[in-house]
PDB file of C-alpha atoms (C1' of nucleotides) in Angstrom:
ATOM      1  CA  UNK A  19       2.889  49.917 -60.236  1.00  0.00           C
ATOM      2  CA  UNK A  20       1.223  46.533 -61.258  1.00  0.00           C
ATOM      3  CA  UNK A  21      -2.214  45.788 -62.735  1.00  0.00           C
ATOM      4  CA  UNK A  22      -3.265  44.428 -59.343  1.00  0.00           C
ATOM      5  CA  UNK A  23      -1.884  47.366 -56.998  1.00  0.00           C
ATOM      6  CA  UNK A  24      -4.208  49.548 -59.067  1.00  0.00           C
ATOM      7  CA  UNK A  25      -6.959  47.818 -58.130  1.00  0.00           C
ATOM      8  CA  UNK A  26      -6.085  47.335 -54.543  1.00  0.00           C
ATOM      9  CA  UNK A  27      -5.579  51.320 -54.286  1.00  0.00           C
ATOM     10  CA  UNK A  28      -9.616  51.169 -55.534  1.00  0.00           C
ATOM     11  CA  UNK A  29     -11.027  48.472 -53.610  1.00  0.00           C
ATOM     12  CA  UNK A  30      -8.420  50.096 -50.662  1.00  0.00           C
ATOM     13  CA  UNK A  31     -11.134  53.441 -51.069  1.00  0.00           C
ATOM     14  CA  UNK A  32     -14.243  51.880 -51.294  1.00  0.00           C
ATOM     15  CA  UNK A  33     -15.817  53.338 -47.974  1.00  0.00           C
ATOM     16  CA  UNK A  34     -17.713  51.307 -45.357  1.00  0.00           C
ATOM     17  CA  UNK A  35     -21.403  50.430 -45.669  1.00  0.00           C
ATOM     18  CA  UNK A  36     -20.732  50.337 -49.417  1.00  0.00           C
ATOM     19  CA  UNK A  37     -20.119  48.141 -52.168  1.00  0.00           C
ATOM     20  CA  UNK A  38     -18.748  48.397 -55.582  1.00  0.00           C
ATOM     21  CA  UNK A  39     -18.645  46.016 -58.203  1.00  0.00           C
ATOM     22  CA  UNK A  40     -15.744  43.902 -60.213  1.00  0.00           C
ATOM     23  CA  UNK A  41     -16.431  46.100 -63.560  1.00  0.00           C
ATOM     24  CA  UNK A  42     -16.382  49.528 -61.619  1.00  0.00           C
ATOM     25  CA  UNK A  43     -13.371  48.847 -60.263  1.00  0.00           C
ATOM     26  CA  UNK A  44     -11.897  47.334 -63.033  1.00  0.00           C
ATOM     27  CA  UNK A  45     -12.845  50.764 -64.726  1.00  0.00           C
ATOM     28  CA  UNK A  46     -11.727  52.991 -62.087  1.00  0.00           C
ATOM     29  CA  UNK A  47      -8.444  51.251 -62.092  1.00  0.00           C
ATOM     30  CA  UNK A  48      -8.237  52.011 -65.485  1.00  0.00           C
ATOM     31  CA  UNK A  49      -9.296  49.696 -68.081  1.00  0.00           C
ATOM     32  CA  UNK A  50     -13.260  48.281 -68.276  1.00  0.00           C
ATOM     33  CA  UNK A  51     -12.005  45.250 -69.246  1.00  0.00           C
ATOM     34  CA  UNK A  52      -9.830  44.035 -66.356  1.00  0.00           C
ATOM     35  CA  UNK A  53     -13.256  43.380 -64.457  1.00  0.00           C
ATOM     36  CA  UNK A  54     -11.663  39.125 -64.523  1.00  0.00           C
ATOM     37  CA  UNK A  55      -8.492  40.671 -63.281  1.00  0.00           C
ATOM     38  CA  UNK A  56      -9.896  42.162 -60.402  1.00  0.00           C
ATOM     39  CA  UNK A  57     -11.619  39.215 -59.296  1.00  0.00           C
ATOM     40  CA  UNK A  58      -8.277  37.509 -60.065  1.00  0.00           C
ATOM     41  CA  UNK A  59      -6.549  40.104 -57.918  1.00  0.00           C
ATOM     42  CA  UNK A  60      -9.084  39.854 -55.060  1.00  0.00           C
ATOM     43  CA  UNK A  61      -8.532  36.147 -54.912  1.00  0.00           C
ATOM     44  CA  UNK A  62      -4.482  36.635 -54.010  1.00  0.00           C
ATOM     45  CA  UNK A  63      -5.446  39.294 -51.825  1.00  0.00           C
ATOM     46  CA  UNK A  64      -1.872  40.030 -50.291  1.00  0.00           C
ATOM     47  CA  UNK A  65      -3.188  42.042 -47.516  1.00  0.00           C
ATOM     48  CA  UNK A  66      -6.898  41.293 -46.595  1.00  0.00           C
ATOM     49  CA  UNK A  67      -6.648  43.769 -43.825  1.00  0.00           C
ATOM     50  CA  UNK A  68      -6.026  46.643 -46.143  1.00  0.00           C
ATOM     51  CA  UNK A  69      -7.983  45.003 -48.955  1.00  0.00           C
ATOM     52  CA  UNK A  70     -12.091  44.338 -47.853  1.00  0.00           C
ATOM     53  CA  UNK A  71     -12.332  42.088 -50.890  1.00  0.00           C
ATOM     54  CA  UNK A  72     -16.007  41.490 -49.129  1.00  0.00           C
ATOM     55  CA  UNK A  73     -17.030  44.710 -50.300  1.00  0.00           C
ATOM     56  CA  UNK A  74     -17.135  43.827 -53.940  1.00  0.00           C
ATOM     57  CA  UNK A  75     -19.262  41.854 -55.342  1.00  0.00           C
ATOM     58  CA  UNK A  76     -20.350  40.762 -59.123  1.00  0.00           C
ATOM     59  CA  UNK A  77     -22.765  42.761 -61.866  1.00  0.00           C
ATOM     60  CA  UNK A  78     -26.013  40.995 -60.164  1.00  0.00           C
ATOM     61  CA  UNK A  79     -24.640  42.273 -56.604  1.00  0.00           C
ATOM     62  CA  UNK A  80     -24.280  38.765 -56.096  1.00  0.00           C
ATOM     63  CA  UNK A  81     -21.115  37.595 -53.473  1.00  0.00           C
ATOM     64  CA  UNK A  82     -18.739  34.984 -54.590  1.00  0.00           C
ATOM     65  CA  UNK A  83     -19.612  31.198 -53.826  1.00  0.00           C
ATOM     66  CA  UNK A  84     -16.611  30.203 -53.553  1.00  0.00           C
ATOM     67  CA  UNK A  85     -15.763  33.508 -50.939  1.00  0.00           C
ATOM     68  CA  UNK A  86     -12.268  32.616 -49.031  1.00  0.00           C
ATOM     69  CA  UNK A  87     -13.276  34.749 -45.898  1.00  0.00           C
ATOM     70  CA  UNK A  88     -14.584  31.647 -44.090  1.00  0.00           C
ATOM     71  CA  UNK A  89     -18.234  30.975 -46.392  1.00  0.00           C
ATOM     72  CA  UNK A  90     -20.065  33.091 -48.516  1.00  0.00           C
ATOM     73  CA  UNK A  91     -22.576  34.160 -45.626  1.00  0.00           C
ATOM     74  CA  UNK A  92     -19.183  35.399 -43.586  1.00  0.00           C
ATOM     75  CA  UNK A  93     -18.864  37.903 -46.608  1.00  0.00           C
ATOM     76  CA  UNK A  94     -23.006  38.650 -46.053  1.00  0.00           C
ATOM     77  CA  UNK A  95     -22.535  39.176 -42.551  1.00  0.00           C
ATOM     78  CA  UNK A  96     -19.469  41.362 -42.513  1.00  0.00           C
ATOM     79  CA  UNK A  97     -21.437  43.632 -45.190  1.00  0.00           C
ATOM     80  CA  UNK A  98     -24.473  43.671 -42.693  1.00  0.00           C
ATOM     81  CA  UNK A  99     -22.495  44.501 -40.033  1.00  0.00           C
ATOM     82  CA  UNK A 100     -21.327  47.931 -42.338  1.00  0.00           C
ATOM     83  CA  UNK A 101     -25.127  48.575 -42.411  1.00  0.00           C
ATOM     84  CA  UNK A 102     -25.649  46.976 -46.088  1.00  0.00           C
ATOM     85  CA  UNK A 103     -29.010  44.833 -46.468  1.00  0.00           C
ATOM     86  CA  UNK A 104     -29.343  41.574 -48.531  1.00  0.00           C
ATOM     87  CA  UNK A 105     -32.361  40.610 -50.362  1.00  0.00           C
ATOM     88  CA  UNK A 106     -33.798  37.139 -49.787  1.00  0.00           C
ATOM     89  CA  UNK A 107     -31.572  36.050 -52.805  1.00  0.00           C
ATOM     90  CA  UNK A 108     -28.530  36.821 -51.133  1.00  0.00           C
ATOM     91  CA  UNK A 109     -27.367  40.247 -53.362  1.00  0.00           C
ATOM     92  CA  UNK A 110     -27.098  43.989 -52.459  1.00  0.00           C
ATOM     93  CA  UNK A 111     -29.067  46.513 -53.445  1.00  0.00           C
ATOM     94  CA  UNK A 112     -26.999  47.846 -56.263  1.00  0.00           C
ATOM     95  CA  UNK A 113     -29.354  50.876 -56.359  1.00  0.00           C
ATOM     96  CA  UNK A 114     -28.721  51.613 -52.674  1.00  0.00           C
ATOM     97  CA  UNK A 115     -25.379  50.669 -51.519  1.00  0.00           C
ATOM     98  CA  UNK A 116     -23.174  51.004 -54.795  1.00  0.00           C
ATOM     99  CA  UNK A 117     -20.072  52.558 -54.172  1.00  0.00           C
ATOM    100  CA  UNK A 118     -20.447  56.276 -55.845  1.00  0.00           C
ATOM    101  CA  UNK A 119     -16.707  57.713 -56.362  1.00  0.00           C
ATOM    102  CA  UNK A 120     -17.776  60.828 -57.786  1.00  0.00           C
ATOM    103  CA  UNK A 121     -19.783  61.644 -54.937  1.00  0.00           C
ATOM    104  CA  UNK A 122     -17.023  60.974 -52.914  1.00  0.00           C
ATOM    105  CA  UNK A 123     -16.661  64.955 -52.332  1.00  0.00           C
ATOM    106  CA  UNK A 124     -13.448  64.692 -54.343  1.00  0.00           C
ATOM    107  CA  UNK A 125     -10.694  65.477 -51.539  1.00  0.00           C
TER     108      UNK A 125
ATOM    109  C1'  DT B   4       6.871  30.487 -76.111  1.00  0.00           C
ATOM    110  C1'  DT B   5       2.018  28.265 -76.195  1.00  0.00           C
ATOM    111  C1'  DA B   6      -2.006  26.520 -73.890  1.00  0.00           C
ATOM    112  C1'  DA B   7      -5.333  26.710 -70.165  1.00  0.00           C
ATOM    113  C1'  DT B   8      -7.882  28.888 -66.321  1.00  0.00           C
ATOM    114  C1'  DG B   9     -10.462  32.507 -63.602  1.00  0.00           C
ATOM    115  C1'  DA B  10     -14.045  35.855 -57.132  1.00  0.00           C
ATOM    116  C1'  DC B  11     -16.238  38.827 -64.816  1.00  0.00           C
ATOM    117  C1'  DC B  12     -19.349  41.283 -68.314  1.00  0.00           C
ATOM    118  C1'  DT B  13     -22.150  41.678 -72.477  1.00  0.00           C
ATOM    119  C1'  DA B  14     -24.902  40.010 -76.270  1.00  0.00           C
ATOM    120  C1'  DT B  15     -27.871  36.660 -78.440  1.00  0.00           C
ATOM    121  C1'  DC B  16     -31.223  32.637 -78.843  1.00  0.00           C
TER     122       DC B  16
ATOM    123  C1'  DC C  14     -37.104  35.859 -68.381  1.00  0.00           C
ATOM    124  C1'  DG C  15     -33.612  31.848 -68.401  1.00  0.00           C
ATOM    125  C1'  DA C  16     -29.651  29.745 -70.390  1.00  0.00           C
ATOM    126  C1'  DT C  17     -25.616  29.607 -73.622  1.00  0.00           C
ATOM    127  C1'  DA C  18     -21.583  31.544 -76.176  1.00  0.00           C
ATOM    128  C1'  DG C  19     -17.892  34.795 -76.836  1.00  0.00           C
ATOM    129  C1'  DG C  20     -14.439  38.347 -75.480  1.00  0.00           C
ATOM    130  C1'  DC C  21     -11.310  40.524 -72.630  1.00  0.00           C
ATOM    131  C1'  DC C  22      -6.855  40.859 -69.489  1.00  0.00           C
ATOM    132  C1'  DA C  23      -3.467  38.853 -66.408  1.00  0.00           C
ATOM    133  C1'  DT C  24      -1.384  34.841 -64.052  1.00  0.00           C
ATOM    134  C1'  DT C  25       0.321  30.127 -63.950  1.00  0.00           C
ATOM    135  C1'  DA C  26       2.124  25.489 -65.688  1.00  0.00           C
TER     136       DA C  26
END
DNA sequence: TTAATGACCTATC
DNA sequence: CGATAGGCCATTA
């Protein structure tokens, strides 16, 4: 068990018409401070259609400008399509759409 | 092995 | 509130 498959197993469970951020992961994964690993692990991305790297985005909610999906609005879009809204600046609301874990239910 | 970079976050000016 | 500097961990050359 690497760093990275940690953090896939965590993005991997981040449900649909949700979002979670680089830090949240990185401290679900384990450590608070792998939040530039994560990022770093997204970017490899072995298996995009296991890992929806476009549901993670930065502290500010902000998607990645450099996004490797096909643009930075393809990441926007996909999110929209899950039932997430932008804001006019092109971020999530945090307060609305971040990923909860602990309210998961547990199972 | 050392040096440099990165889809980050936090603190300070 | 806006911009700059530093720190952290892992990967790559």
């Amino acid at each position: 068990m690497s760093t990275f498959e940690r953090i896939y197993e965590i993005v991997k469970k981040i449900p649909a018409g949700k979002v979670a951020t680089y830090g949240q992961i990185a401290l679900l994964a384990g450590n608070p401070r792998w939040a530039r690993v994560v990022g770093y692990a997204l970017h490899v991305n072995p298996d995009p259609e296991h890992i929806p790297c476009f549901r993670v985005v930065n502290r500010a909610g902000e998607v990645s400008p450099a996004f490797a999906f096909g643009g930075e609005n393809m990441q926007i879009a996909l999110l929209q399509n899950e039932g997430v809204t932008f804001t006019a600046e092109g971020r999530v609301d945090l307060k609305k759409y971040l990923w909860h874990p602990e309210t998961e239910g547990g199972n």
